[in-house]
Amino acid sequence: MGENKNKTSTSNLGIFLFVVSFISAAAVGAFSWIAMPITQKMFHISPEITHAVLIGIAVFIFSIIQPYILKLVSRKIELFHENIRKKQEIGSNVIQENLRQELTDIKEEYSKKDQELNRIRRTCTVVSDELVSVSRFMEIMRGHLQTANDNTEEGVMGIITALENIRDSSSGLLEKLKTDKDMALSFSHKNKEHLEQNAELIGRVKEFMTQRTKQILEDTKKVETVVDEVRKLTSFTHFIQDVADQTNLLAFNASVEAAHAGNAGRGFRVIAKRIRDLSNQISTHIKEIEKQFTYITEHIETNISTIVETSRTAEERRQMEEIAGSLIEMGENFEQMDTFLMNITSDSQKTMGQIYGEILSTLGLIQFQDVTRQQIEQVTESLKEFEAYCTGIKESLAASDPGMINSLQEIINKTRETYVTTQQHLTHDAISEDQNTSVKAPPIELF
Amino acid sequence: MGKRIFIVDDSAVMIMSLKQILDMEGFEVVSAKDGMEALEKIKEGLKPDLIITDVNMPRMGGLDFIKNVRPILKFVPILVLTTESDIEKRTEAKNMGATGWLVKPVGGEDLLKVINQVLPGV
């Protein structure tokens, strides 16, 4: 404050000297300006001389009044010094008072700052302690994210493996079907050839059968004619039988008449008996002949037609055997085809079963997304808590108030309570070196 | 149409996954995204042959859903399919009338095996 006063006094003295000098110069100028026209009119001299004279007069006047001016200035300076001295005395007291006040203020400020520093120190200590938990918290979060990442990787790898299996199964089946298709084409070509051959043979057989039918009809007619002829012979046997019967009857009558004749008829009786015996023999032979005719007729009807037929079916048989051979081969082809189709069906069924199982497995594996989602959501929630915690630290540091800092360990403990999966518990316990408190239960349980 | 299975889960991926598995076996699948929606559907007259529910869902969780639905559907088997490993919640579900507890992820074949065990006539 005293310093300011001194500065003000020095400034006032400067102004004073400046004013005195200005007035002196102004007085000389004014005198010259007023006196010059008058002097020129009065003495009719040149302006240069007038100037010189006027300046000389001005200097003369100034030298007369100079001691007074100097005295006045000296007095002013003395007053100025006196004033300064007084002011210095007053200023010194004020300064001392001010200094004392300032010292008190500084002490109070220092005390406050010291207290603040202590609070900051305590806050920093708390923050420092908390930073240890931050590291653990971050490690736990990293562990959860790593687990989620591992689960994702495992799930995706599972799906890829299942898709690879499906691809392999499909490729295998496709390859097999391609090979089987070639085989089926081969069978088809063979059967086509057989069918063409058979069609040709059947055509030939059909033609042969037409001729054959015609021939059989002719043969049948011929046989029937022979049989009729033979049957006609049978009627002769009937006639002979009839003659034999009548002869027998005559012989009987002759015997009766011979008996009536007595001895005279003895010879006749012998002849009659002989005739009757002959008739009986004829009858017996006729019956035998009839039997033979019947046998021959039947034999002609059966055996001969068979012989004729047999002799004329040799070509037919050969052709039929050819067709049969072809059909057998076709049958074998079809049998192979059947086996082949069964194999294809079986392989397809097996492969489709594998693919079905893989798809079921893959659809189950997709569920990893839900597990991972919950793990990440849990980390997100924890990070929100951590953000609030960091805001608390920031505010606490700004206010130097350690009481405003929440305990991160409490947040970690709270986070632990929100876990839903066993894996989350395991990850947490592994990092925080806590004892595993989660109870292991079977993944599938029916009550 | 086969037996009707009601899936209650807030995960669209889970619903899709289960629907595909069950479709392949000829089941009819109906779904709801939380317990509240599921309960509304039941009250509107939905008659499922089996219910598969998650536990942690918005609005109404699986355990509350079982508690509310059990008086309505006394004999319908209810399977809990969840990531939840808390043994207390498992016991709670059992006490509320759940038929079984399955921890995600469950393979398709395992799920079908369990369904065959709890669903009569399959």
Coordinates of C-alpha atoms in Angstrom, one line a residue:
Chain A
M1 CA 0.0 0.0 0.0
G2 CA 2.9 2.4 1.0
E3 CA 4.7 1.6 -2.2
N4 CA 1.6 2.7 -4.1
K5 CA 1.6 6.0 -2.2
N6 CA 5.3 6.6 -3.1
K7 CA 4.5 5.9 -6.7
T8 CA 1.7 8.5 -6.6
S9 CA 3.9 11.2 -5.0
T10 CA 6.7 10.7 -7.6
S11 CA 4.1 11.0 -10.3
N12 CA 2.7 14.3 -8.8
L13 CA 6.2 15.8 -8.7
G14 CA 6.9 14.9 -12.3
I15 CA 3.6 16.5 -13.3
F16 CA 4.4 19.7 -11.3
L17 CA 7.8 20.1 -13.1
F18 CA 6.2 19.5 -16.4
V19 CA 3.6 22.2 -15.7
V20 CA 6.3 24.7 -14.6
S21 CA 8.4 24.1 -17.7
F22 CA 5.3 24.3 -19.9
I23 CA 4.2 27.6 -18.4
S24 CA 7.7 29.1 -18.8
A25 CA 7.9 28.0 -22.4
A26 CA 4.3 29.3 -23.0
A27 CA 5.1 32.6 -21.3
V28 CA 8.2 33.1 -23.6
G29 CA 6.2 32.1 -26.7
A30 CA 3.2 34.3 -25.7
F31 CA 5.5 37.2 -25.1
S32 CA 7.2 36.8 -28.5
W33 CA 3.9 36.4 -30.3
I34 CA 2.4 39.5 -28.6
A35 CA 5.5 41.7 -28.6
M36 CA 6.7 40.9 -32.2
P37 CA 4.1 42.9 -34.2
I38 CA 4.3 45.8 -31.8
T39 CA 8.1 45.8 -31.9
Q40 CA 8.1 45.6 -35.7
K41 CA 5.6 48.6 -36.0
M42 CA 7.5 50.6 -33.4
F43 CA 11.1 50.1 -34.5
H44 CA 10.7 49.1 -38.2
I45 CA 13.3 46.4 -37.9
S46 CA 13.6 43.0 -39.6
P47 CA 11.8 40.0 -38.2
E48 CA 15.1 38.2 -37.5
I49 CA 16.4 41.0 -35.4
T50 CA 13.0 41.3 -33.7
H51 CA 13.2 37.6 -32.9
A52 CA 16.6 37.8 -31.5
V53 CA 15.7 40.8 -29.4
L54 CA 12.6 39.3 -28.1
I55 CA 14.3 36.1 -27.2
G56 CA 17.0 38.0 -25.4
I57 CA 14.3 39.9 -23.5
A58 CA 12.5 36.7 -22.7
V59 CA 15.8 35.1 -21.5
F60 CA 16.5 38.2 -19.4
I61 CA 13.0 38.1 -17.8
F62 CA 13.4 34.3 -17.3
S63 CA 16.8 34.8 -15.6
I64 CA 15.2 37.4 -13.3
I65 CA 12.3 35.1 -12.2
Q66 CA 14.4 31.9 -12.3
P67 CA 15.5 32.1 -8.6
Y68 CA 11.9 32.5 -7.6
I69 CA 11.0 29.6 -9.8
L70 CA 13.8 27.5 -8.5
K71 CA 12.9 28.4 -4.9
L72 CA 9.3 27.5 -5.6
V73 CA 10.5 24.2 -7.2
S74 CA 12.8 23.5 -4.3
R75 CA 10.0 24.2 -1.8
K76 CA 7.8 22.0 -3.8
I77 CA 10.5 19.2 -3.7
E78 CA 10.9 19.6 0.0
L79 CA 7.2 19.4 0.5
F80 CA 7.3 16.4 -1.8
H81 CA 10.0 14.8 0.3
E82 CA 8.3 15.6 3.5
N83 CA 5.1 14.2 2.1
I84 CA 7.0 11.1 1.1
R85 CA 8.6 10.7 4.5
K86 CA 5.3 11.0 6.2
K87 CA 3.8 8.7 3.8
Q88 CA 6.7 6.2 4.3
E89 CA 6.1 6.3 8.0
I90 CA 2.4 5.7 7.6
G91 CA 3.2 3.2 4.9
S92 CA 5.6 1.3 7.0
N93 CA 3.1 0.9 9.7
V94 CA 0.4 -0.1 7.3
I95 CA 2.8 -2.5 5.6
Q96 CA 3.7 -4.1 8.8
E97 CA 0.1 -4.4 9.6
N98 CA -0.6 -5.7 6.2
L99 CA 2.2 -8.1 6.4
R100 CA 1.0 -9.4 9.7
Q101 CA -2.5 -9.8 8.3
E102 CA -1.1 -11.5 5.2
L103 CA 0.9 -13.8 7.3
T104 CA -2.2 -14.7 9.3
D105 CA -4.0 -15.2 6.1
I106 CA -1.2 -17.3 4.7
K107 CA -1.1 -19.4 7.9
E108 CA -4.9 -19.9 7.7
E109 CA -4.6 -20.7 4.0
Y110 CA -1.7 -23.1 4.7
S111 CA -3.7 -24.8 7.4
K112 CA -6.6 -25.1 5.0
K113 CA -4.3 -26.3 2.2
D114 CA -2.7 -28.7 4.6
Q115 CA -6.1 -30.1 5.6
E116 CA -7.0 -30.3 1.9
L117 CA -3.7 -31.9 1.2
N118 CA -4.4 -34.5 3.9
R119 CA -7.8 -35.1 2.4
I120 CA -6.3 -35.4 -1.0
R121 CA -3.6 -37.7 0.4
R122 CA -6.3 -39.9 2.1
T123 CA -8.4 -39.8 -1.1
C124 CA -5.4 -40.8 -3.1
T125 CA -4.6 -43.6 -0.6
V126 CA -8.2 -44.9 -0.9
V127 CA -8.0 -44.6 -4.7
S128 CA -4.7 -46.3 -4.7
D129 CA -6.2 -49.1 -2.6
E130 CA -9.1 -49.3 -4.9
L131 CA -6.9 -49.5 -7.9
V132 CA -5.8 -52.9 -6.7
S133 CA -9.5 -54.0 -7.0
V134 CA -9.8 -52.3 -10.4
S135 CA -7.1 -54.5 -11.6
R136 CA -8.9 -57.6 -10.2
F137 CA -12.3 -56.3 -11.5
M138 CA -10.8 -55.8 -15.0
E139 CA -9.2 -59.2 -14.9
I140 CA -12.6 -60.8 -14.0
M141 CA -14.4 -58.9 -16.8
R142 CA -11.6 -59.9 -19.2
G143 CA -12.0 -63.5 -17.9
H144 CA -15.8 -63.4 -18.6
L145 CA -15.2 -62.0 -22.1
Q146 CA -12.5 -64.6 -22.7
T147 CA -15.0 -67.3 -21.6
A148 CA -17.7 -65.8 -23.8
N149 CA -15.2 -65.7 -26.7
D150 CA -14.1 -69.3 -25.9
N151 CA -17.7 -70.4 -25.8
T152 CA -18.4 -68.6 -29.1
E153 CA -15.4 -70.2 -30.7
E154 CA -16.3 -73.7 -29.3
G155 CA -19.9 -73.2 -30.5
V156 CA -18.9 -72.0 -34.0
M157 CA -16.3 -74.7 -34.3
G158 CA -18.9 -77.3 -33.3
I159 CA -21.2 -75.9 -35.9
I160 CA -18.4 -75.9 -38.5
T161 CA -17.5 -79.5 -37.6
A162 CA -21.1 -80.5 -37.9
L163 CA -21.4 -78.8 -41.2
E164 CA -18.2 -80.5 -42.4
N165 CA -19.7 -83.8 -41.3
I166 CA -22.9 -83.0 -43.2
R167 CA -20.8 -82.0 -46.2
D168 CA -18.7 -85.2 -46.0
S169 CA -21.8 -87.3 -45.6
S170 CA -23.6 -85.6 -48.5
S171 CA -20.4 -85.7 -50.7
G172 CA -20.0 -89.4 -49.9
L173 CA -23.7 -90.1 -50.7
L174 CA -23.4 -88.0 -53.9
E175 CA -20.2 -89.8 -54.9
K176 CA -21.9 -93.2 -54.2
L177 CA -25.0 -92.2 -56.1
K178 CA -22.8 -91.1 -59.0
T179 CA -21.0 -94.5 -59.1
D180 CA -24.4 -96.2 -58.6
K181 CA -25.9 -94.2 -61.3
D182 CA -23.1 -95.5 -63.7
M183 CA -23.8 -99.0 -62.5
A184 CA -27.5 -98.5 -62.9
L185 CA -26.9 -97.2 -66.5
S186 CA -24.8 -100.3 -67.2
F187 CA -27.6 -102.6 -65.9
S188 CA -30.1 -100.6 -67.9
H189 CA -28.1 -100.9 -71.1
K190 CA -27.7 -104.7 -70.5
N191 CA -31.4 -105.1 -69.9
K192 CA -32.2 -103.0 -72.9
E193 CA -30.1 -105.3 -75.0
H194 CA -31.7 -108.3 -73.5
L195 CA -35.1 -106.8 -74.0
E196 CA -34.3 -106.1 -77.7
Q197 CA -33.0 -109.7 -78.2
N198 CA -36.1 -111.0 -76.4
A199 CA -38.4 -108.9 -78.5
E200 CA -36.8 -110.3 -81.6
L201 CA -36.9 -113.9 -80.2
I202 CA -40.5 -113.4 -79.1
G203 CA -41.4 -112.2 -82.6
R204 CA -39.8 -115.2 -84.1
V205 CA -41.5 -117.5 -81.5
K206 CA -44.8 -115.9 -82.2
E207 CA -44.4 -116.6 -85.9
F208 CA -43.2 -120.1 -85.1
M209 CA -46.2 -120.5 -82.8
T210 CA -48.6 -119.5 -85.6
Q211 CA -47.1 -122.0 -87.9
R212 CA -47.0 -124.5 -85.0
T213 CA -50.7 -124.0 -84.2
K214 CA -51.5 -124.6 -87.9
Q215 CA -49.3 -127.8 -87.9
I216 CA -50.8 -129.0 -84.7
L217 CA -54.3 -128.6 -86.1
E218 CA -53.2 -130.6 -89.2
D219 CA -51.6 -133.2 -87.0
T220 CA -54.6 -133.4 -84.8
K221 CA -56.8 -133.9 -87.8
K222 CA -54.5 -136.7 -89.1
V223 CA -54.4 -138.4 -85.7
E224 CA -58.2 -138.1 -85.4
T225 CA -58.5 -139.7 -88.8
V226 CA -56.3 -142.6 -87.8
V227 CA -58.2 -143.0 -84.6
D228 CA -61.5 -143.0 -86.4
E229 CA -60.1 -145.7 -88.7
V230 CA -59.1 -147.7 -85.8
R231 CA -62.4 -147.1 -84.1
K232 CA -64.0 -148.4 -87.3
L233 CA -62.1 -151.6 -86.8
T234 CA -63.7 -151.9 -83.4
S235 CA -67.1 -152.1 -85.0
F236 CA -65.8 -155.1 -86.9
T237 CA -64.9 -156.8 -83.7
H238 CA -68.4 -156.1 -82.5
F239 CA -69.6 -157.8 -85.6
I240 CA -67.3 -160.8 -85.1
Q241 CA -68.4 -160.9 -81.5
D242 CA -71.9 -160.9 -82.6
V243 CA -71.1 -163.8 -85.0
A244 CA -69.3 -165.7 -82.3
D245 CA -72.3 -165.2 -80.0
Q246 CA -74.7 -166.4 -82.6
T247 CA -72.4 -169.3 -83.4
N248 CA -72.2 -170.2 -79.8
L249 CA -76.0 -170.1 -79.6
L250 CA -76.2 -172.3 -82.7
A251 CA -73.7 -174.7 -81.2
F252 CA -75.8 -174.8 -78.0
N253 CA -78.9 -175.5 -80.0
A254 CA -77.1 -178.1 -82.0
S255 CA -76.0 -179.8 -78.8
V256 CA -79.5 -179.8 -77.6
E257 CA -80.7 -181.2 -80.9
A258 CA -77.9 -183.8 -80.8
A259 CA -78.9 -184.8 -77.3
H260 CA -82.5 -185.3 -78.6
A261 CA -81.1 -187.4 -81.4
G262 CA -79.4 -189.7 -78.9
N263 CA -76.5 -191.8 -80.1
A264 CA -77.1 -190.6 -83.7
G265 CA -76.4 -187.2 -82.6
R266 CA -73.3 -188.0 -80.7
G267 CA -70.9 -186.9 -83.4
F268 CA -72.9 -183.9 -84.1
R269 CA -72.8 -183.1 -80.4
V270 CA -69.0 -183.2 -80.5
I271 CA -69.0 -180.9 -83.5
A272 CA -71.4 -178.5 -81.8
K273 CA -69.2 -178.5 -78.7
R274 CA -66.2 -177.9 -80.8
I275 CA -67.9 -175.0 -82.5
R276 CA -69.0 -173.6 -79.2
D277 CA -65.5 -173.8 -77.9
L278 CA -64.3 -172.1 -81.0
S279 CA -66.9 -169.5 -80.6
N280 CA -65.8 -168.9 -77.0
Q281 CA -62.2 -168.7 -78.1
I282 CA -63.2 -166.1 -80.8
S283 CA -65.1 -164.2 -78.2
T284 CA -62.1 -164.2 -75.9
H285 CA -59.8 -163.1 -78.7
I286 CA -62.2 -160.4 -79.8
K287 CA -62.3 -159.0 -76.3
E288 CA -58.5 -159.1 -76.3
I289 CA -58.5 -157.4 -79.8
E290 CA -61.0 -154.7 -78.4
K291 CA -58.7 -154.1 -75.6
Q292 CA -55.8 -153.8 -77.9
F293 CA -57.8 -151.4 -80.2
T294 CA -58.7 -149.3 -77.1
Y295 CA -55.0 -149.3 -76.1
I296 CA -53.9 -148.4 -79.6
T297 CA -56.4 -145.6 -79.9
E298 CA -55.4 -144.2 -76.6
H299 CA -51.8 -144.6 -77.5
I300 CA -52.3 -142.8 -80.8
E301 CA -54.2 -140.0 -79.1
T302 CA -51.6 -139.5 -76.5
N303 CA -48.2 -140.8 -77.4
I304 CA -48.2 -140.2 -81.1
S305 CA -49.4 -136.7 -80.8
T306 CA -46.8 -136.2 -78.2
I307 CA -44.2 -137.6 -80.4
V308 CA -45.3 -135.4 -83.2
E309 CA -45.4 -132.4 -81.0
T310 CA -42.0 -133.3 -79.5
S311 CA -40.4 -133.6 -82.8
R312 CA -41.8 -130.3 -84.0
T313 CA -41.1 -128.3 -80.8
A314 CA -37.3 -128.7 -80.9
E315 CA -36.9 -125.4 -82.7
E316 CA -39.4 -123.8 -80.4
R317 CA -37.6 -125.2 -77.3
R318 CA -34.3 -123.9 -78.6
Q319 CA -35.8 -120.5 -79.1
M320 CA -37.6 -120.6 -75.7
E321 CA -34.4 -121.7 -74.0
E322 CA -32.7 -118.8 -75.7
I323 CA -35.4 -116.5 -74.3
A324 CA -35.3 -118.2 -71.0
G325 CA -31.6 -117.8 -70.8
S326 CA -32.0 -114.1 -71.7
L327 CA -34.7 -113.8 -69.1
I328 CA -32.6 -115.5 -66.5
E329 CA -29.8 -113.1 -67.3
M330 CA -32.3 -110.3 -67.1
G331 CA -33.6 -111.7 -63.8
E332 CA -30.0 -111.8 -62.5
N333 CA -29.6 -108.2 -63.6
F334 CA -32.8 -107.3 -61.9
E335 CA -31.7 -109.1 -58.9
Q336 CA -28.4 -107.3 -58.9
M337 CA -30.4 -104.1 -59.5
D338 CA -32.6 -104.9 -56.6
T339 CA -29.6 -105.6 -54.3
F340 CA -28.0 -102.5 -55.7
L341 CA -31.1 -100.4 -55.0
M342 CA -31.4 -101.9 -51.6
N343 CA -27.8 -100.9 -51.0
I344 CA -28.5 -97.4 -52.3
T345 CA -31.5 -97.1 -50.1
S346 CA -29.6 -98.5 -47.1
D347 CA -26.7 -96.2 -47.7
S348 CA -29.0 -93.2 -48.3
Q349 CA -30.9 -94.0 -45.1
K350 CA -27.7 -94.3 -43.1
T351 CA -26.3 -91.1 -44.5
M352 CA -29.5 -89.2 -44.1
G353 CA -29.7 -90.5 -40.5
Q354 CA -26.2 -89.2 -39.9
I355 CA -27.1 -85.8 -41.5
Y356 CA -30.3 -85.7 -39.4
G357 CA -28.2 -86.4 -36.3
E358 CA -25.7 -83.7 -37.3
I359 CA -28.5 -81.2 -37.9
L360 CA -30.0 -82.0 -34.5
S361 CA -26.6 -81.6 -32.9
T362 CA -26.0 -78.3 -34.8
L363 CA -29.3 -76.9 -33.7
G364 CA -28.4 -77.7 -30.2
L365 CA -25.0 -76.0 -30.6
I366 CA -26.6 -72.8 -31.8
Q367 CA -27.8 -72.4 -28.2
F368 CA -24.3 -71.3 -27.3
Q369 CA -25.3 -67.8 -28.6
D370 CA -27.8 -67.5 -25.7
V371 CA -25.2 -68.5 -23.2
T372 CA -22.7 -66.1 -24.6
R373 CA -25.3 -63.3 -24.8
Q374 CA -26.0 -63.6 -21.1
Q375 CA -22.3 -63.6 -20.3
I376 CA -21.7 -60.4 -22.4
E377 CA -24.9 -58.8 -20.9
Q378 CA -23.6 -59.5 -17.5
V379 CA -20.2 -57.9 -18.4
T380 CA -22.1 -54.9 -19.8
E381 CA -24.0 -54.5 -16.6
S382 CA -20.9 -54.8 -14.5
L383 CA -19.1 -52.2 -16.7
K384 CA -22.1 -49.8 -16.1
E385 CA -21.6 -50.3 -12.4
F386 CA -17.9 -49.7 -12.9
E387 CA -18.6 -46.5 -14.9
A388 CA -20.7 -45.2 -12.0
Y389 CA -17.8 -46.2 -9.7
C390 CA -15.3 -44.3 -11.8
T391 CA -17.6 -41.2 -11.7
G392 CA -17.6 -41.6 -8.0
I393 CA -13.8 -41.6 -7.9
K394 CA -13.7 -38.6 -10.2
E395 CA -16.1 -36.6 -8.0
S396 CA -14.3 -37.8 -4.9
L397 CA -11.0 -36.6 -6.2
A398 CA -12.5 -33.3 -7.2
A399 CA -14.0 -32.9 -3.8
S400 CA -11.1 -34.5 -2.0
D401 CA -13.6 -36.6 -0.2
P402 CA -12.6 -40.3 0.2
G403 CA -16.1 -41.0 1.7
M404 CA -17.6 -40.6 -1.8
I405 CA -15.8 -43.6 -3.2
N406 CA -17.8 -46.8 -3.4
S407 CA -16.0 -50.0 -2.7
L408 CA -15.2 -51.8 -5.9
Q409 CA -14.9 -55.1 -4.0
E410 CA -18.6 -54.6 -3.1
I411 CA -19.4 -54.2 -6.7
I412 CA -17.4 -57.3 -7.5
N413 CA -19.3 -59.2 -4.8
K414 CA -22.6 -57.8 -6.2
T415 CA -21.6 -58.9 -9.7
R416 CA -20.9 -62.4 -8.4
E417 CA -24.5 -62.6 -7.2
T418 CA -25.8 -61.9 -10.7
Y419 CA -24.1 -64.9 -12.3
V420 CA -26.3 -67.4 -13.8
T421 CA -24.0 -70.0 -15.3
T422 CA -21.6 -72.3 -13.7
Q423 CA -18.9 -71.1 -16.1
Q424 CA -19.3 -67.6 -14.8
H425 CA -18.7 -68.8 -11.2
L426 CA -15.7 -70.8 -12.3
T427 CA -14.2 -67.9 -14.2
H428 CA -14.7 -65.6 -11.3
D429 CA -13.3 -68.0 -8.7
A430 CA -10.3 -68.8 -10.8
I431 CA -9.4 -65.1 -11.1
S432 CA -10.3 -63.9 -7.6
E433 CA -8.8 -67.0 -6.1
D434 CA -12.0 -67.5 -4.2
Q435 CA -13.2 -70.9 -3.2
N436 CA -15.7 -72.3 -5.7
T437 CA -19.0 -71.9 -3.9
S438 CA -21.2 -73.0 -6.8
V439 CA -22.9 -76.3 -6.3
K440 CA -22.4 -78.7 -9.1
A441 CA -25.6 -80.2 -10.4
P442 CA -26.3 -82.5 -13.4
P443 CA -27.1 -80.6 -16.6
I444 CA -30.2 -82.6 -17.1
E445 CA -32.4 -83.6 -14.2
L446 CA -36.0 -84.9 -14.2
F447 CA -37.8 -84.4 -10.9
Chain B
M1 CA -50.4 -82.7 -36.4
G2 CA -48.1 -83.9 -33.6
K3 CA -48.1 -82.9 -30.0
R4 CA -48.1 -79.2 -29.2
I5 CA -45.0 -77.8 -27.4
F6 CA -45.0 -74.3 -26.0
I7 CA -41.6 -72.6 -25.8
V8 CA -41.1 -69.6 -23.5
D9 CA -37.8 -67.9 -24.0
D10 CA -36.7 -64.3 -24.5
S11 CA -33.9 -65.4 -26.9
A12 CA -35.0 -65.5 -30.6
V13 CA -32.1 -67.8 -31.3
M14 CA -33.2 -70.3 -28.7
I15 CA -36.8 -70.3 -30.0
M16 CA -35.5 -70.8 -33.5
S17 CA -33.1 -73.6 -32.5
L18 CA -35.8 -75.5 -30.5
K19 CA -38.4 -75.0 -33.1
Q20 CA -36.2 -76.5 -35.8
I21 CA -35.4 -79.5 -33.6
L22 CA -39.0 -80.1 -32.7
D23 CA -40.3 -79.5 -36.2
M24 CA -38.0 -82.2 -37.4
E25 CA -39.7 -84.6 -35.1
G26 CA -43.2 -83.5 -36.1
F27 CA -44.1 -81.5 -33.1
E28 CA -46.3 -78.4 -33.3
V29 CA -44.4 -75.5 -31.8
V30 CA -45.9 -72.4 -30.2
S31 CA -43.7 -69.7 -28.6
A32 CA -43.8 -66.7 -26.3
K33 CA -40.9 -64.3 -25.5
D34 CA -41.6 -64.0 -21.7
G35 CA -43.6 -65.4 -18.9
M36 CA -46.3 -62.7 -19.1
E37 CA -47.0 -63.3 -22.8
A38 CA -47.0 -67.1 -22.2
L39 CA -49.5 -66.8 -19.4
E40 CA -51.7 -64.6 -21.5
K41 CA -51.7 -67.2 -24.2
I42 CA -52.6 -69.9 -21.8
K43 CA -55.4 -67.9 -20.3
E44 CA -56.7 -67.2 -23.9
G45 CA -57.1 -71.0 -24.2
L46 CA -53.8 -72.4 -25.5
K47 CA -53.6 -76.1 -24.6
P48 CA -50.0 -77.3 -24.9
D49 CA -49.0 -80.9 -24.3
L50 CA -45.6 -79.8 -23.0
I51 CA -44.1 -76.4 -21.9
I52 CA -40.4 -75.6 -22.1
T53 CA -39.5 -72.4 -20.3
D54 CA -36.4 -70.3 -19.6
V55 CA -35.8 -68.8 -16.2
N56 CA -34.3 -65.3 -16.6
M57 CA -36.7 -63.3 -18.8
P58 CA -38.0 -59.7 -18.8
R59 CA -41.4 -58.8 -17.3
M60 CA -42.1 -62.3 -15.9
G61 CA -39.4 -64.9 -15.3
G62 CA -39.8 -68.7 -15.7
L63 CA -40.3 -69.5 -12.0
D64 CA -43.1 -67.0 -11.6
F65 CA -44.6 -68.3 -14.9
I66 CA -44.6 -71.9 -13.5
K67 CA -46.2 -70.6 -10.3
N68 CA -49.0 -68.9 -12.2
V69 CA -49.5 -71.6 -14.8
R70 CA -49.5 -74.7 -12.6
P71 CA -53.0 -74.1 -11.2
I72 CA -54.3 -73.7 -14.7
L73 CA -52.5 -76.7 -16.3
K74 CA -52.2 -79.2 -13.5
F75 CA -50.9 -82.1 -15.5
V76 CA -48.9 -80.6 -18.3
P77 CA -45.2 -81.4 -18.0
I78 CA -43.0 -78.3 -17.7
L79 CA -39.3 -78.4 -18.5
V80 CA -37.0 -75.6 -17.5
L81 CA -34.3 -74.9 -20.1
T82 CA -31.9 -72.3 -18.8
T83 CA -28.3 -71.3 -18.3
E84 CA -29.1 -70.8 -14.6
S85 CA -26.9 -73.0 -12.4
D86 CA -28.3 -71.9 -9.0
I87 CA -29.2 -75.0 -7.1
E88 CA -31.7 -73.0 -5.0
K89 CA -33.6 -71.9 -8.1
R90 CA -33.6 -75.5 -9.3
T91 CA -35.2 -76.6 -6.0
E92 CA -37.7 -73.8 -6.2
A93 CA -38.7 -74.8 -9.7
K94 CA -39.2 -78.4 -8.5
N95 CA -41.3 -77.2 -5.6
M96 CA -43.5 -75.1 -7.9
G97 CA -44.2 -78.1 -10.1
A98 CA -41.6 -78.2 -12.8
T99 CA -41.0 -81.6 -14.3
G100 CA -37.3 -81.3 -15.2
W101 CA -34.3 -79.0 -15.4
L102 CA -32.1 -78.7 -18.4
V103 CA -29.0 -76.5 -18.6
K104 CA -28.2 -74.8 -21.9
P105 CA -26.9 -75.7 -24.3
V106 CA -28.8 -79.0 -24.8
G107 CA -28.1 -81.2 -27.8
G108 CA -31.0 -82.0 -30.0
E109 CA -30.9 -85.7 -29.3
D110 CA -30.7 -85.2 -25.5
L111 CA -33.7 -82.8 -25.7
L112 CA -35.8 -85.3 -27.7
K113 CA -34.9 -88.1 -25.3
V114 CA -36.1 -86.0 -22.3
I115 CA -39.3 -85.1 -24.2
N116 CA -40.0 -88.7 -25.0
Q117 CA -39.6 -89.5 -21.3
V118 CA -42.0 -86.8 -20.0
L119 CA -44.5 -86.6 -22.8
P120 CA -47.0 -89.5 -22.7
G121 CA -47.8 -91.1 -26.0
V122 CA -44.7 -90.0 -28.0

